[in-house]
């Protein structure tokens, strides 16, 4: 038919963007001490290159490395990956927004320079008062 519109199929989300069923608390992380990056990628449905990128963007995601350089994720690292995936893919946060959300949620907001100066001042006052008490 001339002039007939063809309907384009909506592209399906990539496997790395699909969430695993039951991620709302029903997802079970296997009982292991360490997971290799490939295992974490398979468990979470996130490609390994994305996991490596997230390590640079989220300070709370810091897997240890084996002597051979292999990344070793712990169970809590896998849980953080799932949380980041939830924020980025389902709730549509930006990287910066997800970083802010996680840091305020976990109470990890970075202290400002002014906060650091105040803490140092308080410590110096405490030390000074201790020295005055114990000086002859």
PDB file of C-alpha atoms in Angstrom:
ATOM      1  CA  UNK A   1       0.000   0.000   0.000  1.00  0.00           C
ATOM      2  CA  UNK A   2       1.478   3.284  -0.964  1.00  0.00           C
ATOM      3  CA  UNK A   3       1.502   5.810   1.817  1.00  0.00           C
ATOM      4  CA  UNK A   4       0.781   3.226   4.503  1.00  0.00           C
ATOM      5  CA  UNK A   5       2.671   3.831   7.671  1.00  0.00           C
ATOM      6  CA  UNK A   6       4.828   1.081   8.953  1.00  0.00           C
ATOM      7  CA  UNK A   7       4.847   0.612  12.633  1.00  0.00           C
ATOM      8  CA  UNK A   8       8.311   0.383  14.116  1.00  0.00           C
ATOM      9  CA  UNK A   9       8.792  -2.129  16.860  1.00  0.00           C
ATOM     10  CA  UNK A  10       9.798  -0.626  20.163  1.00  0.00           C
ATOM     11  CA  UNK A  11      13.303  -1.809  21.003  1.00  0.00           C
ATOM     12  CA  UNK A  12      13.549  -4.122  23.983  1.00  0.00           C
ATOM     13  CA  UNK A  13      15.798  -3.010  26.820  1.00  0.00           C
ATOM     14  CA  UNK A  14      19.265  -4.468  26.754  1.00  0.00           C
ATOM     15  CA  UNK A  15      19.999  -7.360  29.078  1.00  0.00           C
ATOM     16  CA  UNK A  16      22.146  -5.051  31.197  1.00  0.00           C
ATOM     17  CA  UNK A  17      19.143  -2.750  31.711  1.00  0.00           C
ATOM     18  CA  UNK A  18      16.634  -5.445  32.647  1.00  0.00           C
ATOM     19  CA  UNK A  19      16.184  -6.014  36.337  1.00  0.00           C
ATOM     20  CA  UNK A  20      16.188  -9.511  37.694  1.00  0.00           C
ATOM     21  CA  UNK A  21      12.849 -10.684  39.069  1.00  0.00           C
ATOM     22  CA  UNK A  22      12.491 -10.285  42.800  1.00  0.00           C
ATOM     23  CA  UNK A  23      15.113  -7.579  43.337  1.00  0.00           C
ATOM     24  CA  UNK A  24      12.849  -5.891  45.863  1.00  0.00           C
ATOM     25  CA  UNK A  25      14.337  -7.885  48.727  1.00  0.00           C
ATOM     26  CA  UNK A  26      13.532 -11.343  47.374  1.00  0.00           C
ATOM     27  CA  UNK A  27      16.842 -11.613  45.515  1.00  0.00           C
ATOM     28  CA  UNK A  28      19.236 -14.043  47.135  1.00  0.00           C
ATOM     29  CA  UNK A  29      22.966 -13.495  46.955  1.00  0.00           C
ATOM     30  CA  UNK A  30      24.787 -16.856  47.174  1.00  0.00           C
ATOM     31  CA  UNK A  31      26.654 -17.694  50.375  1.00  0.00           C
ATOM     32  CA  UNK A  32      30.210 -16.944  49.278  1.00  0.00           C
ATOM     33  CA  UNK A  33      32.897 -14.696  50.700  1.00  0.00           C
ATOM     34  CA  UNK A  34      34.089 -13.312  47.374  1.00  0.00           C
ATOM     35  CA  UNK A  35      32.675 -12.999  43.877  1.00  0.00           C
ATOM     36  CA  UNK A  36      34.664 -12.389  40.710  1.00  0.00           C
ATOM     37  CA  UNK A  37      33.538  -9.581  38.432  1.00  0.00           C
ATOM     38  CA  UNK A  38      32.042 -12.041  35.935  1.00  0.00           C
ATOM     39  CA  UNK A  39      29.956 -13.647  38.664  1.00  0.00           C
ATOM     40  CA  UNK A  40      28.708 -10.256  39.837  1.00  0.00           C
ATOM     41  CA  UNK A  41      27.887  -9.310  36.249  1.00  0.00           C
ATOM     42  CA  UNK A  42      25.883 -12.515  35.847  1.00  0.00           C
ATOM     43  CA  UNK A  43      24.120 -12.178  39.211  1.00  0.00           C
ATOM     44  CA  UNK A  44      23.113  -8.549  38.726  1.00  0.00           C
ATOM     45  CA  UNK A  45      22.637  -8.396  34.970  1.00  0.00           C
ATOM     46  CA  UNK A  46      25.165  -5.562  34.643  1.00  0.00           C
ATOM     47  CA  UNK A  47      28.051  -5.842  32.190  1.00  0.00           C
ATOM     48  CA  UNK A  48      31.533  -6.015  33.699  1.00  0.00           C
ATOM     49  CA  UNK A  49      32.726  -2.838  31.958  1.00  0.00           C
ATOM     50  CA  UNK A  50      29.822  -0.975  33.568  1.00  0.00           C
ATOM     51  CA  UNK A  51      30.806  -2.364  36.971  1.00  0.00           C
ATOM     52  CA  UNK A  52      34.365  -1.108  36.447  1.00  0.00           C
ATOM     53  CA  UNK A  53      32.999   2.325  35.512  1.00  0.00           C
ATOM     54  CA  UNK A  54      30.738   2.400  38.578  1.00  0.00           C
ATOM     55  CA  UNK A  55      33.808   1.729  40.744  1.00  0.00           C
ATOM     56  CA  UNK A  56      35.208   5.058  39.549  1.00  0.00           C
ATOM     57  CA  UNK A  57      31.951   6.899  40.205  1.00  0.00           C
ATOM     58  CA  UNK A  58      30.751   5.476  43.531  1.00  0.00           C
ATOM     59  CA  UNK A  59      33.182   5.520  46.458  1.00  0.00           C
ATOM     60  CA  UNK A  60      31.191   2.937  48.388  1.00  0.00           C
ATOM     61  CA  UNK A  61      31.862   0.368  45.651  1.00  0.00           C
ATOM     62  CA  UNK A  62      35.478  -0.681  46.189  1.00  0.00           C
ATOM     63  CA  UNK A  63      36.148  -4.370  45.560  1.00  0.00           C
ATOM     64  CA  UNK A  64      39.445  -5.751  46.795  1.00  0.00           C
ATOM     65  CA  UNK A  65      41.943  -7.160  44.351  1.00  0.00           C
ATOM     66  CA  UNK A  66      43.650 -10.523  44.476  1.00  0.00           C
ATOM     67  CA  UNK A  67      47.436 -10.752  44.082  1.00  0.00           C
ATOM     68  CA  UNK A  68      46.842 -11.484  40.395  1.00  0.00           C
ATOM     69  CA  UNK A  69      44.749  -8.297  40.010  1.00  0.00           C
ATOM     70  CA  UNK A  70      41.333  -9.983  39.834  1.00  0.00           C
ATOM     71  CA  UNK A  71      38.541  -7.890  41.358  1.00  0.00           C
ATOM     72  CA  UNK A  72      36.938  -9.618  44.322  1.00  0.00           C
ATOM     73  CA  UNK A  73      33.514  -8.361  45.361  1.00  0.00           C
ATOM     74  CA  UNK A  74      32.035  -9.132  48.775  1.00  0.00           C
ATOM     75  CA  UNK A  75      28.350  -9.715  49.449  1.00  0.00           C
ATOM     76  CA  UNK A  76      27.813  -6.105  50.519  1.00  0.00           C
ATOM     77  CA  UNK A  77      29.494  -4.924  47.277  1.00  0.00           C
ATOM     78  CA  UNK A  78      26.977  -7.013  45.309  1.00  0.00           C
ATOM     79  CA  UNK A  79      24.152  -5.433  47.337  1.00  0.00           C
ATOM     80  CA  UNK A  80      25.538  -1.964  46.531  1.00  0.00           C
ATOM     81  CA  UNK A  81      25.662  -2.873  42.828  1.00  0.00           C
ATOM     82  CA  UNK A  82      22.006  -3.933  42.974  1.00  0.00           C
ATOM     83  CA  UNK A  83      21.108  -0.684  44.733  1.00  0.00           C
ATOM     84  CA  UNK A  84      22.969   1.418  42.149  1.00  0.00           C
ATOM     85  CA  UNK A  85      21.300  -0.506  39.345  1.00  0.00           C
ATOM     86  CA  UNK A  86      17.893   0.114  40.913  1.00  0.00           C
ATOM     87  CA  UNK A  87      18.552   3.858  41.161  1.00  0.00           C
ATOM     88  CA  UNK A  88      19.979   4.230  37.662  1.00  0.00           C
ATOM     89  CA  UNK A  89      17.798   1.898  35.619  1.00  0.00           C
ATOM     90  CA  UNK A  90      14.451   1.735  37.396  1.00  0.00           C
ATOM     91  CA  UNK A  91      14.245   5.113  39.140  1.00  0.00           C
ATOM     92  CA  UNK A  92      16.110   6.859  36.290  1.00  0.00           C
ATOM     93  CA  UNK A  93      18.582   8.768  38.489  1.00  0.00           C
ATOM     94  CA  UNK A  94      21.662  10.339  36.947  1.00  0.00           C
ATOM     95  CA  UNK A  95      25.058   9.119  38.151  1.00  0.00           C
ATOM     96  CA  UNK A  96      25.494  12.280  40.238  1.00  0.00           C
ATOM     97  CA  UNK A  97      21.966  11.998  41.628  1.00  0.00           C
ATOM     98  CA  UNK A  98      22.456   8.342  42.563  1.00  0.00           C
ATOM     99  CA  UNK A  99      25.784   9.204  44.198  1.00  0.00           C
ATOM    100  CA  UNK A 100      24.132  11.949  46.278  1.00  0.00           C
ATOM    101  CA  UNK A 101      21.205   9.695  47.183  1.00  0.00           C
ATOM    102  CA  UNK A 102      23.462   6.869  48.341  1.00  0.00           C
ATOM    103  CA  UNK A 103      25.757   9.153  50.321  1.00  0.00           C
ATOM    104  CA  UNK A 104      22.887  10.833  52.181  1.00  0.00           C
ATOM    105  CA  UNK A 105      21.132   7.498  52.699  1.00  0.00           C
ATOM    106  CA  UNK A 106      24.248   5.931  54.205  1.00  0.00           C
ATOM    107  CA  UNK A 107      25.334   9.086  56.027  1.00  0.00           C
ATOM    108  CA  UNK A 108      28.494   9.279  53.960  1.00  0.00           C
ATOM    109  CA  UNK A 109      28.186  12.882  52.869  1.00  0.00           C
ATOM    110  CA  UNK A 110      31.629  14.362  52.521  1.00  0.00           C
ATOM    111  CA  UNK A 111      32.576  16.865  55.226  1.00  0.00           C
ATOM    112  CA  UNK A 112      33.294  20.321  53.954  1.00  0.00           C
ATOM    113  CA  UNK A 113      36.531  22.167  54.616  1.00  0.00           C
ATOM    114  CA  UNK A 114      34.737  24.284  57.204  1.00  0.00           C
ATOM    115  CA  UNK A 115      33.573  21.141  59.041  1.00  0.00           C
ATOM    116  CA  UNK A 116      37.136  19.826  59.098  1.00  0.00           C
ATOM    117  CA  UNK A 117      38.486  23.124  60.454  1.00  0.00           C
ATOM    118  CA  UNK A 118      35.842  23.127  63.198  1.00  0.00           C
ATOM    119  CA  UNK A 119      36.758  19.583  64.235  1.00  0.00           C
ATOM    120  CA  UNK A 120      40.478  20.428  64.363  1.00  0.00           C
ATOM    121  CA  UNK A 121      39.751  23.546  66.420  1.00  0.00           C
ATOM    122  CA  UNK A 122      37.678  21.571  68.921  1.00  0.00           C
ATOM    123  CA  UNK A 123      40.412  18.956  69.269  1.00  0.00           C
ATOM    124  CA  UNK A 124      43.040  21.640  69.819  1.00  0.00           C
ATOM    125  CA  UNK A 125      40.890  23.248  72.515  1.00  0.00           C
ATOM    126  CA  UNK A 126      40.496  19.881  74.232  1.00  0.00           C
ATOM    127  CA  UNK A 127      44.238  19.260  74.125  1.00  0.00           C
ATOM    128  CA  UNK A 128      44.945  22.765  75.416  1.00  0.00           C
ATOM    129  CA  UNK A 129      42.573  22.344  78.352  1.00  0.00           C
ATOM    130  CA  UNK A 130      44.129  18.970  79.221  1.00  0.00           C
ATOM    131  CA  UNK A 131      47.603  20.486  79.167  1.00  0.00           C
ATOM    132  CA  UNK A 132      46.515  23.376  81.429  1.00  0.00           C
ATOM    133  CA  UNK A 133      45.040  20.977  83.978  1.00  0.00           C
ATOM    134  CA  UNK A 134      48.135  18.834  84.196  1.00  0.00           C
ATOM    135  CA  UNK A 135      50.808  21.536  84.027  1.00  0.00           C
ATOM    136  CA  UNK A 136      52.671  22.486  87.277  1.00  0.00           C
TER     137      UNK A 136
END
